[in-house]
Coordinates of C-alpha atoms in Angstrom, one line a residue:
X12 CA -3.9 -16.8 -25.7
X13 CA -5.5 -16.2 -22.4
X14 CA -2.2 -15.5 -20.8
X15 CA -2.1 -12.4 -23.6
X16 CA -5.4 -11.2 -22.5
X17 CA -3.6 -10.3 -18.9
X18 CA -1.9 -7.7 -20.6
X19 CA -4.8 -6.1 -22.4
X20 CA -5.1 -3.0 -20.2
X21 CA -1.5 -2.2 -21.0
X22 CA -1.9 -2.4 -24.9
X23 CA -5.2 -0.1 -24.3
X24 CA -2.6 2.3 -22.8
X25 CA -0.6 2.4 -26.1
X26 CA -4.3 1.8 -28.5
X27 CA -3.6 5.4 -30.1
X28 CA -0.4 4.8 -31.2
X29 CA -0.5 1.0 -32.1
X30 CA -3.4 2.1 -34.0
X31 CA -2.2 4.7 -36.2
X32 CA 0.5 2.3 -37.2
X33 CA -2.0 0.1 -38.1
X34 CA -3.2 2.3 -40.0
X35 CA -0.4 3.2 -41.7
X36 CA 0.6 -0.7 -42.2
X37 CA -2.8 -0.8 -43.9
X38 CA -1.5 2.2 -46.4
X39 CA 1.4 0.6 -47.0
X40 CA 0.1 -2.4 -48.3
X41 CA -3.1 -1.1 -50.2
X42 CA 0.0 1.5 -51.5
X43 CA 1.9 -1.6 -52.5
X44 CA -0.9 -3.5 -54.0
X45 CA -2.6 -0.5 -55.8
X46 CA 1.3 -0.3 -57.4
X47 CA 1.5 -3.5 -59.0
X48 CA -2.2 -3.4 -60.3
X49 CA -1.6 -0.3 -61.7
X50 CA 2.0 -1.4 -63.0
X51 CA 1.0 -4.2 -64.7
X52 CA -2.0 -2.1 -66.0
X53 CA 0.0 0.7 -67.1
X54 CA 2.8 -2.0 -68.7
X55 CA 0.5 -3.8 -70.3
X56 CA -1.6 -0.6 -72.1
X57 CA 1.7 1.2 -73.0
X58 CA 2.7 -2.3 -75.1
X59 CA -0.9 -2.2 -76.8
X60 CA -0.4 1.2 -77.6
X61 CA 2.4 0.1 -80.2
X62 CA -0.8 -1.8 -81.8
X63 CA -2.4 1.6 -82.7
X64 CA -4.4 2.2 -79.3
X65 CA -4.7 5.6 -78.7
X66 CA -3.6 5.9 -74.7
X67 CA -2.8 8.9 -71.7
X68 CA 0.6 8.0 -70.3
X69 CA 0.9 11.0 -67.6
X70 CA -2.3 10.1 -65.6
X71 CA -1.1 5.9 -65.3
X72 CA 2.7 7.3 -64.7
X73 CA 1.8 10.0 -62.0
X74 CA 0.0 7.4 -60.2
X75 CA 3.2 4.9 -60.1
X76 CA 5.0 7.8 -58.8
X77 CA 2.3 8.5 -56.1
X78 CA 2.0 5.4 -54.7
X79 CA 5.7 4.7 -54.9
X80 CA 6.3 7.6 -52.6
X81 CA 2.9 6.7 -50.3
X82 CA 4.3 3.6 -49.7
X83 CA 8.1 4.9 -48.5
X84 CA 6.4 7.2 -46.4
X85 CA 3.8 5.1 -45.0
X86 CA 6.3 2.8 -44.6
X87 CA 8.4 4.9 -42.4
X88 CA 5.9 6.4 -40.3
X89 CA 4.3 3.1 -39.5
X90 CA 7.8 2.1 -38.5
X91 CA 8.9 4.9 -36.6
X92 CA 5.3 4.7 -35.1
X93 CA 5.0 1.2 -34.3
X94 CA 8.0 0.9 -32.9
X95 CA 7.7 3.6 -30.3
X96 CA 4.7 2.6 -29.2
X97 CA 5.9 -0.7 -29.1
X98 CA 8.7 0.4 -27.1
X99 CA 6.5 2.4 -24.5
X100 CA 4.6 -0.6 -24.3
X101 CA 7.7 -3.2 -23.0
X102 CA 8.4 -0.2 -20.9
X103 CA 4.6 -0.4 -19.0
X104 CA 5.0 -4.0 -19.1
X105 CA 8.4 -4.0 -16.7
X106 CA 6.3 -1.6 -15.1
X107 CA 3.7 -4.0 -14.2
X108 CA 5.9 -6.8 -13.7
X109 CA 7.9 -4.8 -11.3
X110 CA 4.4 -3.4 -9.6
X111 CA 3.2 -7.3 -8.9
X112 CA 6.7 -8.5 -8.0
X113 CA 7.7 -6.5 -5.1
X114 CA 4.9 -7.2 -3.2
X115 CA 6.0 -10.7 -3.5
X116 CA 9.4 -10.6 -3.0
X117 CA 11.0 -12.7 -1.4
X118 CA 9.5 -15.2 -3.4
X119 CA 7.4 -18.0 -1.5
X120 CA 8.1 -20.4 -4.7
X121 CA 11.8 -21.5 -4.0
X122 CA 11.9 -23.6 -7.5
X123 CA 12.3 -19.9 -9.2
X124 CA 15.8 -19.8 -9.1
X125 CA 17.4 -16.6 -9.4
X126 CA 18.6 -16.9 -13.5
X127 CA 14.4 -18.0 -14.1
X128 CA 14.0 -14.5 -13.0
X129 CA 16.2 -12.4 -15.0
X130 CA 15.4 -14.2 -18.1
X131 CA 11.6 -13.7 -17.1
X132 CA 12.0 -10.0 -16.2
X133 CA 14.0 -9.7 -19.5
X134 CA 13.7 -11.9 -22.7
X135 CA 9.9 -12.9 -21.9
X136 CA 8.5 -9.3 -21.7
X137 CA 11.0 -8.3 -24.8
X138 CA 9.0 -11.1 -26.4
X139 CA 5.8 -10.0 -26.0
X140 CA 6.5 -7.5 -28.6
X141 CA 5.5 -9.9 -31.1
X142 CA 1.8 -9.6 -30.3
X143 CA 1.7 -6.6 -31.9
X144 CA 4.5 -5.6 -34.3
X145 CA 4.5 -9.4 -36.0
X146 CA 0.7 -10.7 -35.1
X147 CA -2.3 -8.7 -33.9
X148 CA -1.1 -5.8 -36.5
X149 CA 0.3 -8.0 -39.7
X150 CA -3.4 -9.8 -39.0
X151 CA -5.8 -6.8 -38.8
X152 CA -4.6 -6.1 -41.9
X153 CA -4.5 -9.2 -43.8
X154 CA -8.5 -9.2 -42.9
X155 CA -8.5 -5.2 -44.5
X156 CA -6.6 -6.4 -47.7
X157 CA -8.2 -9.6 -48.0
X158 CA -12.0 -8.6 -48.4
X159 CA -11.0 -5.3 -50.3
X160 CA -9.2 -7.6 -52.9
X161 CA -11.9 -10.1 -52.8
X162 CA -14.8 -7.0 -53.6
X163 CA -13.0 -5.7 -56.2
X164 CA -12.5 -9.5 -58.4
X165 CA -16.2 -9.3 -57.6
X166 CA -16.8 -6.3 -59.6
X167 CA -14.8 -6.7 -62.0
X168 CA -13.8 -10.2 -62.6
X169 CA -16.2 -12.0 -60.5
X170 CA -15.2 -15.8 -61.7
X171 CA -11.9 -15.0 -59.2
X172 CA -13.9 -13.6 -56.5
X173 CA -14.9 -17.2 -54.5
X174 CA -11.5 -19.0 -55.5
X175 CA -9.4 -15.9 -54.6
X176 CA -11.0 -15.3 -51.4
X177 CA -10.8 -19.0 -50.0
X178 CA -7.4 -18.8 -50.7
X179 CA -6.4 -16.0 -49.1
X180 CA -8.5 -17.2 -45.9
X181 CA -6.6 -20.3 -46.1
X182 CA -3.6 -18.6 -46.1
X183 CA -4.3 -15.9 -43.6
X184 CA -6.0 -17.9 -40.8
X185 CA -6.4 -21.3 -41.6
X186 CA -2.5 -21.8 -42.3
X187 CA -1.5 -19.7 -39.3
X188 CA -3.9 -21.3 -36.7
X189 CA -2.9 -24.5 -37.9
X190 CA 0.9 -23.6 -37.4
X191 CA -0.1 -21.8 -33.8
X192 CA -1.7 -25.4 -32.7
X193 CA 1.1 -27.2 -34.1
X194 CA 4.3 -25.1 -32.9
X195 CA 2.4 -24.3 -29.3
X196 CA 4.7 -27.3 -27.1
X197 CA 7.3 -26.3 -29.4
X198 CA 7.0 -22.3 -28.6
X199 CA 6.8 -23.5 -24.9
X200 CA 9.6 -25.7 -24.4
X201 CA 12.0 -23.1 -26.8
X202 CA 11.5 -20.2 -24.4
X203 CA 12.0 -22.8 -21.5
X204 CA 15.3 -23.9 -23.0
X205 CA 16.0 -20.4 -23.3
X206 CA 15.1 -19.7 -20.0
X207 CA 17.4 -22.9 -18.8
X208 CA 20.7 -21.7 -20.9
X209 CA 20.4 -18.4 -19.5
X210 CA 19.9 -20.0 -15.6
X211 CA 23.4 -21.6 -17.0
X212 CA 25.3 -18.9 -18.0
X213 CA 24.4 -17.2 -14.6
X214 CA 25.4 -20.2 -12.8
X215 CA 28.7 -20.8 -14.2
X216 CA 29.6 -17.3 -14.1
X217 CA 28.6 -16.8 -10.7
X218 CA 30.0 -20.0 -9.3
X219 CA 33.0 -20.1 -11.7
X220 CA 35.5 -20.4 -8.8
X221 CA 33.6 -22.9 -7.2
X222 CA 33.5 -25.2 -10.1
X223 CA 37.5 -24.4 -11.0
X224 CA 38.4 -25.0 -7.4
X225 CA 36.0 -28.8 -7.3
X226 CA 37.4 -29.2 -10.3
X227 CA 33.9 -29.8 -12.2
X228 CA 34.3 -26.7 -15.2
X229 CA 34.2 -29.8 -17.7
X230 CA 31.0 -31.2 -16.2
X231 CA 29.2 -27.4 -16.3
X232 CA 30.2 -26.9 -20.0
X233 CA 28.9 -30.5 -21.1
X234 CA 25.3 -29.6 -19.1
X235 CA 26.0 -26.2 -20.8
X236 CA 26.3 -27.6 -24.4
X237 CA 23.5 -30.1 -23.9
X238 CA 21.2 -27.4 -23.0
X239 CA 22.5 -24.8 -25.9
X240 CA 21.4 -28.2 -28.3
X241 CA 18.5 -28.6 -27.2
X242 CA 17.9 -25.3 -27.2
X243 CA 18.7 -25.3 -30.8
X244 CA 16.6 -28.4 -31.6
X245 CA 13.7 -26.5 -30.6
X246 CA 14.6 -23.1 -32.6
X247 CA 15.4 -25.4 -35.7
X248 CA 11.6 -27.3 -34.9
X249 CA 9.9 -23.9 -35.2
X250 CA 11.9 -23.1 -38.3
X251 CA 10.5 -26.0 -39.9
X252 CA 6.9 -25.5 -39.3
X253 CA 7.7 -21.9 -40.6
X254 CA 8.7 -23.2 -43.7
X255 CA 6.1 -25.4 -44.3
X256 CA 3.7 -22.6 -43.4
X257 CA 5.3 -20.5 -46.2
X258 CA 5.2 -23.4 -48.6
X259 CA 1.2 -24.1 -47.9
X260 CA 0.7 -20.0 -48.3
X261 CA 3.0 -19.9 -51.7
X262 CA 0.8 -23.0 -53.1
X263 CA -2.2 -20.9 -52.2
X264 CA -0.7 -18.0 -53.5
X265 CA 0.2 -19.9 -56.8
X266 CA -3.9 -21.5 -56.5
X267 CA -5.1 -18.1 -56.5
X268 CA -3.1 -16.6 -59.4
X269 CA -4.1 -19.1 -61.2
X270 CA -8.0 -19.0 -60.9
X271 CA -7.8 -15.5 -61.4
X272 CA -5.8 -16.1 -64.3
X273 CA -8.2 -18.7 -65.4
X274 CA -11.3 -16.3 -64.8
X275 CA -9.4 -13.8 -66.7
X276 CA -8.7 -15.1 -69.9
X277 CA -12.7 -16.6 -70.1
X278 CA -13.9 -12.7 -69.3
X279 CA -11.4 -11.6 -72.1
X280 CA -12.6 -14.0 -74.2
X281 CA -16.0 -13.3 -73.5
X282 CA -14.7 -8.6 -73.9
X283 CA -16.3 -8.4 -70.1
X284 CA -12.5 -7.4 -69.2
X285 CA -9.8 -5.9 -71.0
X286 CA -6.4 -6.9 -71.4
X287 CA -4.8 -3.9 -69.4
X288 CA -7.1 -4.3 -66.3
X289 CA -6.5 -8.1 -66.4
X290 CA -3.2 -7.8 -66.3
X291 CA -3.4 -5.4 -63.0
X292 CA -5.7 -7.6 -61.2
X293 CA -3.5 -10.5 -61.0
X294 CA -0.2 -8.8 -59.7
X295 CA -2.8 -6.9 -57.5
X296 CA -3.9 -10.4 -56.4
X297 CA 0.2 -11.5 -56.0
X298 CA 1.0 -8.6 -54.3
X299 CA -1.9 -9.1 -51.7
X300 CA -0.4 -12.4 -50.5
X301 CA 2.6 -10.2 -49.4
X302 CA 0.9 -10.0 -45.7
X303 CA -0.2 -13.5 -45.4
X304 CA 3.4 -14.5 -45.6
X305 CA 4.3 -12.1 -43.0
X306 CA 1.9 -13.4 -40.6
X307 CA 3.6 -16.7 -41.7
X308 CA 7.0 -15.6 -40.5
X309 CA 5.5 -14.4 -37.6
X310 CA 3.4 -17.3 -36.3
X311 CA 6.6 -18.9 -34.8
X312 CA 7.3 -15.9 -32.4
X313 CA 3.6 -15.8 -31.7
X314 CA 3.6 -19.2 -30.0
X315 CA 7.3 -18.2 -27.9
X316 CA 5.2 -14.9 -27.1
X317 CA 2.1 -16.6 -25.9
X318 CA 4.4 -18.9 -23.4
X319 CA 6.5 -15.5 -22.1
X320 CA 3.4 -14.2 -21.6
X321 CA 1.9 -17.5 -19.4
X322 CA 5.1 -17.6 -17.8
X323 CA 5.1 -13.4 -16.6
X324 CA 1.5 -14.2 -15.7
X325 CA 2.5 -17.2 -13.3
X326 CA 4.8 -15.0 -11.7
X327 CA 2.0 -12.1 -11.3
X328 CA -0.2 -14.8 -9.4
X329 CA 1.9 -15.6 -6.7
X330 CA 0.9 -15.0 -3.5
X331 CA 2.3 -12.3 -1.8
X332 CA 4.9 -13.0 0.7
X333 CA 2.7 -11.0 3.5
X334 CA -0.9 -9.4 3.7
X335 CA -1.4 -5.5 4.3
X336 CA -3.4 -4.6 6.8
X337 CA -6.6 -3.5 6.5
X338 CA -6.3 -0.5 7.8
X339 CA -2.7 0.8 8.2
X340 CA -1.9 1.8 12.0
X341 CA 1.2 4.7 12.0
X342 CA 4.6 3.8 13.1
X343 CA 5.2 5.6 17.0
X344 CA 7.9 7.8 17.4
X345 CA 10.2 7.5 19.2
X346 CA 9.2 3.8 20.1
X347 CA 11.1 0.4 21.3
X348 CA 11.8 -2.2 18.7
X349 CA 10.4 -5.5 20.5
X350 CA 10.9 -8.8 19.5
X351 CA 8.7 -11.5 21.9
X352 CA 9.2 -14.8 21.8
X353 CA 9.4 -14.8 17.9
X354 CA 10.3 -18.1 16.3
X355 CA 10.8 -18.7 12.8
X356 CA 12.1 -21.2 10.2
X357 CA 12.1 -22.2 6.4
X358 CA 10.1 -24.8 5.0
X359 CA 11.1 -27.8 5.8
X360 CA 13.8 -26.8 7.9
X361 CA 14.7 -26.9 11.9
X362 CA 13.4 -23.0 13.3
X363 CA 16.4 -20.5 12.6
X364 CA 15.2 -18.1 15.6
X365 CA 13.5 -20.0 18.7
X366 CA 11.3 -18.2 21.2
X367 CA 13.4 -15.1 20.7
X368 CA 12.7 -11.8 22.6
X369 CA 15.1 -8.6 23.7
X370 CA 14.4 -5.1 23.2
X371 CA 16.3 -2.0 21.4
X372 CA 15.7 1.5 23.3
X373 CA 15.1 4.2 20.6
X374 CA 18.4 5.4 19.5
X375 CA 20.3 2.6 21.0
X376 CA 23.1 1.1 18.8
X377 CA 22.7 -2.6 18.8
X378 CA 25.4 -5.0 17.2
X379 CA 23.8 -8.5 16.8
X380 CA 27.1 -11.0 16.0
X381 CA 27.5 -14.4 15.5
X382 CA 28.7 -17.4 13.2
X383 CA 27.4 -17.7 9.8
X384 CA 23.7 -19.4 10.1
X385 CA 22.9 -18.6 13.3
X386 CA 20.0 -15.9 12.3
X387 CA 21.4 -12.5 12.2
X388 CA 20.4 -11.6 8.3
X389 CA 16.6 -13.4 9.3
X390 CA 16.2 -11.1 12.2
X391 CA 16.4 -8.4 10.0
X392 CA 14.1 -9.7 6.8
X393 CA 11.6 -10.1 10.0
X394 CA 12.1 -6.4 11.3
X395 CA 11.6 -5.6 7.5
X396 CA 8.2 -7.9 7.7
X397 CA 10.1 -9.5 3.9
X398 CA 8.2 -12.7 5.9
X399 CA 6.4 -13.1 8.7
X400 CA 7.0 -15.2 12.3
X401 CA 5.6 -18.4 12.6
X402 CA 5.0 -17.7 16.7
X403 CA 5.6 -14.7 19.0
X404 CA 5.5 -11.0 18.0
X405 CA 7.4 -8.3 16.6
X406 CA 6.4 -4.9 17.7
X407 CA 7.2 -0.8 17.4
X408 CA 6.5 0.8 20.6
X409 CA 3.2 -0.9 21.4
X410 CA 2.4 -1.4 17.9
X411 CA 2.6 -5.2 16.6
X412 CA 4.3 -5.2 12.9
X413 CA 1.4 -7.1 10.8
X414 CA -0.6 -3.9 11.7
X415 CA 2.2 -1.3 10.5
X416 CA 1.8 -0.8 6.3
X417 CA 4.9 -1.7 4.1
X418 CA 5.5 2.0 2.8
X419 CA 5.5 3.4 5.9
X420 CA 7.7 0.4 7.6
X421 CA 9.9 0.8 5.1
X422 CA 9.9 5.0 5.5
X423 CA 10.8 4.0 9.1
X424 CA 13.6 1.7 8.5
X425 CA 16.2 1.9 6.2
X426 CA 18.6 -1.3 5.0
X427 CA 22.1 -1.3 4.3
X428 CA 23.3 -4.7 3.2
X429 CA 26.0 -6.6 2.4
X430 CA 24.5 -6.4 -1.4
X431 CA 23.6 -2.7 -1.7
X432 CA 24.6 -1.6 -5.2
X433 CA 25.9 1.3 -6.5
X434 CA 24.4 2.0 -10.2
X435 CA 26.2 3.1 -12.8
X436 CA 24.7 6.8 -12.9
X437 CA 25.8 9.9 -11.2
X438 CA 26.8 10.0 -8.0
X439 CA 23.7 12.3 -7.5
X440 CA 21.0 9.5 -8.7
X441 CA 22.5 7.2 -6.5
X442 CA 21.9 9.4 -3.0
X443 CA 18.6 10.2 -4.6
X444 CA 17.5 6.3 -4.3
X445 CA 17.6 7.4 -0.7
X446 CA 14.8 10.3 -0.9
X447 CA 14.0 11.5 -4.4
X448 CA 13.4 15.0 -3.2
X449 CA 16.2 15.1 -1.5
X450 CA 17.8 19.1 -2.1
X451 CA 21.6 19.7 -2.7
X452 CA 22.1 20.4 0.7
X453 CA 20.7 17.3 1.7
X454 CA 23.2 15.2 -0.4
X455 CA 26.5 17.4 1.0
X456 CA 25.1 17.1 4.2
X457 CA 24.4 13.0 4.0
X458 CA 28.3 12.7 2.5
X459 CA 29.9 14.3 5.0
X460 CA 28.1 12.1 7.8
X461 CA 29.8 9.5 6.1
X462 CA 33.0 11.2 5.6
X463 CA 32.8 11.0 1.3
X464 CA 32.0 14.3 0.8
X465 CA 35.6 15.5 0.7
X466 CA 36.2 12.7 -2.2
X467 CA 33.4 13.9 -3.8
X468 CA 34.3 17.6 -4.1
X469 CA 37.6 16.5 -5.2
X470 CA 35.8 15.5 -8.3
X471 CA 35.7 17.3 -11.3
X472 CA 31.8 16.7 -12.1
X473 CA 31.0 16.5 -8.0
X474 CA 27.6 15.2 -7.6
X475 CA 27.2 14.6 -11.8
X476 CA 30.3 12.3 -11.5
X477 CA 29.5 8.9 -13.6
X478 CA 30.4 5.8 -10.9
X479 CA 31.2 2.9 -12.8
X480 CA 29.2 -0.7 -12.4
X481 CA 28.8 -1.8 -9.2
X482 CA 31.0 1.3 -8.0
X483 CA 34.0 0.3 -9.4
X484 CA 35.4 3.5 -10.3
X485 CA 35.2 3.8 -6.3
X486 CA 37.2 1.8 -3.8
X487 CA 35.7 -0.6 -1.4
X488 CA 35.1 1.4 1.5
X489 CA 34.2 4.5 -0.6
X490 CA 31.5 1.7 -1.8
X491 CA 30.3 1.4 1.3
X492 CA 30.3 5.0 2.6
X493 CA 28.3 5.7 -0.3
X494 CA 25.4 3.5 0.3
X495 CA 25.7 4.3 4.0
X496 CA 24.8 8.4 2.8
X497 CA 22.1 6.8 0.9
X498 CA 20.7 5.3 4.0
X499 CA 21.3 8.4 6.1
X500 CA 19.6 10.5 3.5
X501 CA 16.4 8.5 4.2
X502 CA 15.5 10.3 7.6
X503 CA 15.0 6.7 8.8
X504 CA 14.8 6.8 12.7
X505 CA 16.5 3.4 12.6
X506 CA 19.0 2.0 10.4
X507 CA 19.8 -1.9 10.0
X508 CA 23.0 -2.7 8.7
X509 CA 23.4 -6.6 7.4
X510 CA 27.4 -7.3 7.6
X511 CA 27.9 -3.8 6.2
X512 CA 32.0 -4.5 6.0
X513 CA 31.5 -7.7 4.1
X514 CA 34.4 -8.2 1.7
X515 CA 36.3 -4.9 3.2
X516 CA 39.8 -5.3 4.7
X517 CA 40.7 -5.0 8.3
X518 CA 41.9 -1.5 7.8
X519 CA 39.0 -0.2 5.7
X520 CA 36.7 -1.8 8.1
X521 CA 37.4 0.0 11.2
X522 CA 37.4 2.8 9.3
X523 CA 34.1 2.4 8.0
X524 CA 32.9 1.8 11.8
X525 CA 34.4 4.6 12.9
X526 CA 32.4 7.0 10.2
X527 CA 29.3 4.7 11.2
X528 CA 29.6 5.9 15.1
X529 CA 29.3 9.2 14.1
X530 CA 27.0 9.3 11.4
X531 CA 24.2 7.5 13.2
X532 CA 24.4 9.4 16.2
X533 CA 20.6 10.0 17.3
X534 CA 19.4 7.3 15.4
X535 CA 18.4 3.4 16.6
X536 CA 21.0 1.0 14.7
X537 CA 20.9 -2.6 14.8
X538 CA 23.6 -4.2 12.9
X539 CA 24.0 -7.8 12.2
X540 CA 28.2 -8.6 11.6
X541 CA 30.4 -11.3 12.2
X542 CA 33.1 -8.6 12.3
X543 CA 35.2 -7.3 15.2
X544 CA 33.7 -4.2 16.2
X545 CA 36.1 -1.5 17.4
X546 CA 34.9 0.0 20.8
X547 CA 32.4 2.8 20.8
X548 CA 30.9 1.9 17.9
X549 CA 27.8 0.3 19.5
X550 CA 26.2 0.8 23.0
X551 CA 25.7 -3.1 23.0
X552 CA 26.7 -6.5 21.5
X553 CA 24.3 -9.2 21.5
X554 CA 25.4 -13.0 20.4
X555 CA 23.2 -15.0 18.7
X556 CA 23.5 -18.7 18.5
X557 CA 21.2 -21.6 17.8
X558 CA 18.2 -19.3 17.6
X559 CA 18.6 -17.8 20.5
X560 CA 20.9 -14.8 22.5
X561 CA 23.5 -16.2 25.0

């Protein structure tokens, strides 16, 4: 529960809406209630009138017809409602989660492996929903129906008041907390297992050749079906102590009928009540329980919501991967990029770069080569401060990096990786990633630096044309000229390029070198490749090996 209260502020951002629905969950049920009290009322006087009662049919059948149509309407809005707001409220909750990640990407907790993340960025927050549509809401106004029902036996039937009310609390809190307490490990270790089977499915699809080729597919699918079991042990655990829950609230239910029932007949007895009215007041009192069983049903998604939320809020709390300065010094320009003496290595292993310094001139093209391992892709998460050195300095002009702000580090050096998507959106959005107010002009002008703007005109929707995922509706090189415009569009004085021909064939590649030569012109590149880099394409090869440049 006091992982939920992390994510108060947000559900303040949505109160107005979450609390009309409310609201109108409330007037749905009083609507409900109100229509079987009045029902059986209206029932029962209209057969007592065949005994010679003199009785006004219109007023008790308008009424049925009201609150039948107060209830489908209510009904609807508080739907319609609740869900948008709900909605909203996922949407500020990636939001957040996106806000507090960034800063600590890449993660300094290596167990988080890359599946833990998706399902934590995606099924967690999705469960969160259930604090409000199936707990907080279904609750606030069990409390609302509860005392209302329980003053109105007081009035009228009072010998129903003190057994009706005790079982209603009973089955509004005192079954639900006891099914919270008793389903909490259970909650936790289903969204775990969830969490786990989706880490598996990521696994085997990403590694699907690797596992064909070591010949271990059988292995994977036997971990894969133990996991969906257990997975499904869990689910069918929760079930249970749902059902129980709804049996305790049904005997409680059944309790209640029956002392109002009870009370009922010794007030007709007594001609304190009359038949009609005590015929109301106990399907009022049946129809009251209809919330308590909701929050029943709910309870088991309240205990999977409360670990999705402890598990979001564990990931908010990491440390960051670096600390801004204080006070942000600007990035000099034109300025040397400097690396002195910089060493740096994962935990617990041997130092990737050792005491390693060189210099790039501004708009000097630097190529950075050598065998997978050797540092070229950790050079460039340092230039991007992703982490920090362990010894030595990195520095802009004179400026050391530590004192340069993120936004404005990353305003002054744009990436193009090996792994630079393209979305599936237009072709526009995709440029626009680059620099959101980027004009029209802007966009031509960045695709013809890299030679796609004659593709792109070619088009029948130009810039509005829908790429398909991960650019597939493009070739390979296209690919890569595209995110090369979005880096170009930037205005980035330098441009790092992390084995930007990954994947391409010979042909493609030297093609996409030759566009690069051209398009960077005036700029300071430093490119880390293992390729073979036609001439002209870079003023200057460095090799890096064993942490250091030969």
């Amino acid at each position: 529960m006091k992982a939920l209260l992390t994510f108060l502020p947000l559900f303040r951002q949505r109160a107005v809406g979450l609390l009309f629905a409310l609201g109108l969950s409330l007037v749905t049920l009083i609507a409900g209630v109100s229509l079987l009290g009045t029902s059986g009322w209206f029932i029962t006087a209209t057969a007592l009138t065949t005994a010679g009662l003199g009785f006004n049919l219109f007023v008790p059948s308008a009424m049925v017809r009201g609150l039948s149509f107060v209830r489908i309407l209510a009904r609807y809005g508080e739907r319609l409602i609740g869900h948008n707001a709900t909605l909203r409220l996922l949407s500020d909750l990636r939001g957040w989660l996106f806000a507090r990640l960034f800063p600590r990407l890449p993660l300094p907790d290596r167990s988080l492996r890359h599946g833990d993340l998706v399902s934590r960025m995606t099924a967690d927050i999705d469960a969160l929903d259930t604090a409000f549509l199936v707990a907080l809401g279904p609750l606030a106004a069990a409390l609302f129906v509860g005392v209302a029902m329980t003053s109105i036996l007081a009035l009228f039937l009072p010998g129903a008041a003190l057994p009706y009310g005790t079982a209603f609390a009973l089955a509004g809190l005192a079954v639900p907390a006891i099914m919270v307490f008793s389903g909490r490990k259970a909650g936790r270790d289903s969204v775990q297992a969830r969490a786990d089977l989706r880490m598996a499915v990521l696994d085997g699809v990403n590694g699907h050749a690797d596992l064909a080729v070591l010949g271990t597919l059988g292995s994977a699918a036997e971990r894969f079906e133990a996991l969906g079991e257990q997975a499904s042990h869990l689910h069918l655990r929760l079930g249970a102590i749902t059902s129980l829950g709804g049996f305790a609230v049904q005997l409680l239910a059944a309790g209640a009928l029956v002392a109002t029932l009870w009370a009922g007949l010794m007030a007709l007895e007594q001609g304190q009540v009359g038949g009609p009215l005590m015929a109301g007041l106990l399907l009022a009192v049946l129809g009251s329980f209809e919330v308590t069983s909701l929050i029943v049903r709910s309870s088991s998604k309240a205990t999977q919501a409360m670990a999705a939320a402890e598990r979001l809020a564990a990931l908010a709390e990491l440390p960051p991967a670096i600390v801004e300065p204080a006070l942000p010094v600007a990035v000099p320009v034109p300025a040397a990029i400097t690396f002195d003496n910089v060493t740096f290595g994962y935990a617990g292993l041997p130092p990737v770069l050792d005491a390693l310094s060189f210099a790039v001139a501004p708009g000097e093209r630097v190529a950075i080569v050598g065998p997978s391992g050797s540092g070229k892709t950790t050079l460039l998460r340092l230039l991007l401060r992703f982490a920090d050195p362990q010894a030595g300095t990195i520095r802009v002009g004179e400026v050391a990096l530590p004192l340069i702000g993120s936004d404005a580090l990353y305003a002054h050096m744009a990436l193009l990786s090996q792994d630079s998507p393209v979305f599936i959106d237009t072709i526009r959005n995709n440029l626009l990633i680059g620099r959101a107010d980027a004009s029209e002009d802007d966009l031509w002008a960045a695709l013809g630096k890299a030679q796609l703007d004659g593709h792109v005109k070619s088009l029948p929707a130009g810039l509005d044309t829908i790429v398909g995922e991960a650019g597939r509706t493009l070739s390979a090189g296209q690919a890569r000229r595209m995110c090369l415009a979005r880096a170009l569009l930037s205005n980035a004085p330098v441009l790092l390029l992390d084995e930007p021909t990954n994947a391409l064939d010979r042909d493609t590649e030297v093609a996409f070198f030759k566009v690069l030569a051209s398009a960077s012109e005036g700029r300071t590149v430093i490119m880390a490749t293992h390729a073979n880099i036609p001439d002209g394409t870079v003023d200057r090869v460095l090799r890096l090996e064993g942490g250091r440049l030969d």
